[in-house]
């Protein structure tokens, strides 16, 4: 068993973790998501607590005392006696309007706790994917920078050799050295950025991410489906999780008004009591057989005046209902705006990726032409360095554009309230095992 686990762990380390592997770790270990689960579990108790106001409750009371009687003038002739009393009461609410409305409010509050947990689930999906792609983006930038560094070092050696042979001036060597120094400074910055990106992912999964599967260069990024913006905005305005949460808050405030108004209504309870309510002593000259008194009946309670507190609470929650409706409208607008932003982000991102891929091919052709021209003497060193810088800058921009486009697609589904693990699996299918000789490592 241990041998099989070791083989599995070794294979995972060799091939790297993919996005779904990281997601499973995040699902198990992220403290923010765990906290939302506990909050949801605690919120489920609102219904039993509210239902208790409609169920019978039983109370028991017992009392014991000592009666010491003396003459007032001489404080003599003391007479002592003991008393014991007990009672048992059962009350079953028959009609209690605030209690019924409290139960209905509790149902909305439980639904709101469920929505909050789903929001936390979507948030974890997005945070995991963003942290994962942030690491890949920095690795790609560092890999491109290492390629640029190697090319500049080659160009620097060529310039130094040309100067020693008298074919070029020292200016070419100085230009190449200046570019190399700049690349070295950028390398330090990128390695620090990579460390920070890995730290951010480690905070979610509680361990260092290690080697990660990378986005395949030939992967075709998915377009929005459906491809109509109005369908996405309509979905977001009606089914977005933030909208659903705001709608439930408005319903809770409406029920709070009903609870406050219900305090004006009479309440009816079934009451049954039994016990010893006499003051006959338990011993001595006043002792005797104890009586058992029992009563059964219906009790009507009508609130007449409560100092204006009930009316004040009605006014307060009426105003809070208007506040909740305003926040609901704001949630709808924000969800629609988010759907528009991320839909356009996917569409423009796909176009940008196509343009950058064309720019990469053009930059590569320009670099080869400049290198050839430098070898035959029709191009100078700075032309080659500029072409190299343009190529690798284009590669870094292309990598970031691909990751941003994927994240826009995930955030678009989150805005519509339909983001699920299956969407992460679809993105994971675009990943491939990293090369073992990646310069970023």
PDB file of N, CA and C in Angstrom, residues 221-256:
ATOM      1  N   UNK A 221      -8.735  28.476 -27.262  1.00  0.00           N
ATOM      2  CA  UNK A 221      -9.515  28.972 -26.136  1.00  0.00           C
ATOM      3  C   UNK A 221     -10.993  29.010 -26.490  1.00  0.00           C
ATOM      4  N   UNK A 222     -11.877  28.625 -25.561  1.00  0.00           N
ATOM      5  CA  UNK A 222     -13.315  28.572 -25.867  1.00  0.00           C
ATOM      6  C   UNK A 222     -13.944  29.962 -25.929  1.00  0.00           C
ATOM      7  N   UNK A 223     -14.903  30.091 -26.822  1.00  0.00           N
ATOM      8  CA  UNK A 223     -15.688  31.326 -26.937  1.00  0.00           C
ATOM      9  C   UNK A 223     -16.918  31.214 -26.038  1.00  0.00           C
ATOM     10  N   UNK A 224     -17.559  32.338 -25.709  1.00  0.00           N
ATOM     11  CA  UNK A 224     -18.769  32.275 -24.872  1.00  0.00           C
ATOM     12  C   UNK A 224     -19.873  31.485 -25.562  1.00  0.00           C
ATOM     13  N   UNK A 225     -20.550  30.659 -24.802  1.00  0.00           N
ATOM     14  CA  UNK A 225     -21.663  29.871 -25.319  1.00  0.00           C
ATOM     15  C   UNK A 225     -22.823  29.965 -24.343  1.00  0.00           C
ATOM     16  N   UNK A 226     -23.928  30.624 -24.708  1.00  0.00           N
ATOM     17  CA  UNK A 226     -24.267  31.190 -26.021  1.00  0.00           C
ATOM     18  C   UNK A 226     -23.447  32.448 -26.342  1.00  0.00           C
ATOM     19  N   UNK A 227     -23.443  32.782 -27.628  1.00  0.00           N
ATOM     20  CA  UNK A 227     -22.616  33.887 -28.097  1.00  0.00           C
ATOM     21  C   UNK A 227     -23.349  35.221 -28.100  1.00  0.00           C
ATOM     22  N   UNK A 228     -24.505  35.310 -27.448  1.00  0.00           N
ATOM     23  CA  UNK A 228     -25.290  36.540 -27.406  1.00  0.00           C
ATOM     24  C   UNK A 228     -25.137  37.198 -26.041  1.00  0.00           C
ATOM     25  N   UNK A 229     -24.763  38.473 -26.046  1.00  0.00           N
ATOM     26  CA  UNK A 229     -24.550  39.195 -24.800  1.00  0.00           C
ATOM     27  C   UNK A 229     -25.842  39.348 -24.010  1.00  0.00           C
ATOM     28  N   UNK A 230     -26.973  39.590 -24.703  1.00  0.00           N
ATOM     29  CA  UNK A 230     -28.216  39.832 -23.980  1.00  0.00           C
ATOM     30  C   UNK A 230     -28.669  38.601 -23.194  1.00  0.00           C
ATOM     31  N   UNK A 231     -28.355  37.408 -23.673  1.00  0.00           N
ATOM     32  CA  UNK A 231     -28.715  36.204 -22.928  1.00  0.00           C
ATOM     33  C   UNK A 231     -27.912  36.099 -21.632  1.00  0.00           C
ATOM     34  N   UNK A 232     -26.663  36.479 -21.692  1.00  0.00           N
ATOM     35  CA  UNK A 232     -25.827  36.448 -20.485  1.00  0.00           C
ATOM     36  C   UNK A 232     -26.278  37.505 -19.480  1.00  0.00           C
ATOM     37  N   UNK A 233     -26.586  38.706 -19.957  1.00  0.00           N
ATOM     38  CA  UNK A 233     -27.011  39.755 -19.026  1.00  0.00           C
ATOM     39  C   UNK A 233     -28.369  39.430 -18.404  1.00  0.00           C
ATOM     40  N   UNK A 234     -29.265  38.817 -19.188  1.00  0.00           N
ATOM     41  CA  UNK A 234     -30.565  38.434 -18.638  1.00  0.00           C
ATOM     42  C   UNK A 234     -30.395  37.357 -17.571  1.00  0.00           C
ATOM     43  N   UNK A 235     -29.512  36.393 -17.831  1.00  0.00           N
ATOM     44  CA  UNK A 235     -29.236  35.347 -16.850  1.00  0.00           C
ATOM     45  C   UNK A 235     -28.636  35.939 -15.575  1.00  0.00           C
ATOM     46  N   UNK A 236     -27.711  36.870 -15.747  1.00  0.00           N
ATOM     47  CA  UNK A 236     -27.048  37.469 -14.581  1.00  0.00           C
ATOM     48  C   UNK A 236     -28.028  38.289 -13.747  1.00  0.00           C
ATOM     49  N   UNK A 237     -28.948  38.997 -14.398  1.00  0.00           N
ATOM     50  CA  UNK A 237     -29.869  39.861 -13.659  1.00  0.00           C
ATOM     51  C   UNK A 237     -30.921  39.078 -12.893  1.00  0.00           C
ATOM     52  N   UNK A 238     -31.170  37.811 -13.288  1.00  0.00           N
ATOM     53  CA  UNK A 238     -32.207  37.021 -12.631  1.00  0.00           C
ATOM     54  C   UNK A 238     -31.644  35.881 -11.778  1.00  0.00           C
ATOM     55  N   UNK A 239     -30.511  35.301 -12.205  1.00  0.00           N
ATOM     56  CA  UNK A 239     -29.996  34.109 -11.526  1.00  0.00           C
ATOM     57  C   UNK A 239     -28.631  34.315 -10.895  1.00  0.00           C
ATOM     58  N   UNK A 240     -28.071  35.505 -10.994  1.00  0.00           N
ATOM     59  CA  UNK A 240     -26.798  35.751 -10.333  1.00  0.00           C
ATOM     60  C   UNK A 240     -26.921  35.523  -8.835  1.00  0.00           C
ATOM     61  N   UNK A 241     -25.899  34.954  -8.233  1.00  0.00           N
ATOM     62  CA  UNK A 241     -25.977  34.613  -6.814  1.00  0.00           C
ATOM     63  C   UNK A 241     -26.081  35.857  -5.933  1.00  0.00           C
ATOM     64  N   UNK A 242     -25.413  36.914  -6.298  1.00  0.00           N
ATOM     65  CA  UNK A 242     -25.522  38.154  -5.522  1.00  0.00           C
ATOM     66  C   UNK A 242     -26.929  38.734  -5.613  1.00  0.00           C
ATOM     67  N   UNK A 243     -27.545  38.568  -6.780  1.00  0.00           N
ATOM     68  CA  UNK A 243     -28.942  39.021  -6.933  1.00  0.00           C
ATOM     69  C   UNK A 243     -29.866  38.175  -6.064  1.00  0.00           C
ATOM     70  N   UNK A 244     -29.660  36.855  -6.089  1.00  0.00           N
ATOM     71  CA  UNK A 244     -30.491  35.968  -5.265  1.00  0.00           C
ATOM     72  C   UNK A 244     -30.330  36.285  -3.780  1.00  0.00           C
ATOM     73  N   UNK A 245     -29.120  36.590  -3.373  1.00  0.00           N
ATOM     74  CA  UNK A 245     -28.874  36.929  -1.973  1.00  0.00           C
ATOM     75  C   UNK A 245     -29.593  38.227  -1.600  1.00  0.00           C
ATOM     76  N   UNK A 246     -29.546  39.220  -2.498  1.00  0.00           N
ATOM     77  CA  UNK A 246     -30.220  40.490  -2.231  1.00  0.00           C
ATOM     78  C   UNK A 246     -31.740  40.321  -2.215  1.00  0.00           C
ATOM     79  N   UNK A 247     -32.273  39.447  -3.075  1.00  0.00           N
ATOM     80  CA  UNK A 247     -33.714  39.190  -3.075  1.00  0.00           C
ATOM     81  C   UNK A 247     -34.150  38.563  -1.755  1.00  0.00           C
ATOM     82  N   UNK A 248     -33.377  37.633  -1.255  1.00  0.00           N
ATOM     83  CA  UNK A 248     -33.710  37.007   0.026  1.00  0.00           C
ATOM     84  C   UNK A 248     -33.645  38.018   1.174  1.00  0.00           C
ATOM     85  N   UNK A 249     -32.688  38.930   1.093  1.00  0.00           N
ATOM     86  CA  UNK A 249     -32.602  39.956   2.136  1.00  0.00           C
ATOM     87  C   UNK A 249     -33.841  40.846   2.129  1.00  0.00           C
ATOM     88  N   UNK A 250     -34.352  41.165   0.951  1.00  0.00           N
ATOM     89  CA  UNK A 250     -35.573  41.962   0.865  1.00  0.00           C
ATOM     90  C   UNK A 250     -36.765  41.189   1.444  1.00  0.00           C
ATOM     91  N   UNK A 251     -36.826  39.884   1.185  1.00  0.00           N
ATOM     92  CA  UNK A 251     -37.916  39.078   1.737  1.00  0.00           C
ATOM     93  C   UNK A 251     -37.812  38.982   3.257  1.00  0.00           C
ATOM     94  N   UNK A 252     -36.593  38.903   3.750  1.00  0.00           N
ATOM     95  CA  UNK A 252     -36.403  38.867   5.201  1.00  0.00           C
ATOM     96  C   UNK A 252     -36.910  40.161   5.834  1.00  0.00           C
ATOM     97  N   UNK A 253     -36.619  41.278   5.212  1.00  0.00           N
ATOM     98  CA  UNK A 253     -37.092  42.556   5.746  1.00  0.00           C
ATOM     99  C   UNK A 253     -38.610  42.657   5.689  1.00  0.00           C
ATOM    100  N   UNK A 254     -39.216  42.078   4.633  1.00  0.00           N
ATOM    101  CA  UNK A 254     -40.677  42.086   4.552  1.00  0.00           C
ATOM    102  C   UNK A 254     -41.280  41.262   5.698  1.00  0.00           C
ATOM    103  N   UNK A 255     -40.669  40.118   5.972  1.00  0.00           N
ATOM    104  CA  UNK A 255     -41.148  39.303   7.075  1.00  0.00           C
ATOM    105  C   UNK A 255     -40.899  39.994   8.416  1.00  0.00           C
ATOM    106  N   UNK A 256     -39.837  40.766   8.503  1.00  0.00           N
ATOM    107  CA  UNK A 256     -39.571  41.489   9.739  1.00  0.00           C
ATOM    108  C   UNK A 256     -40.675  42.517   9.997  1.00  0.00           C
TER     109      UNK A 256
END
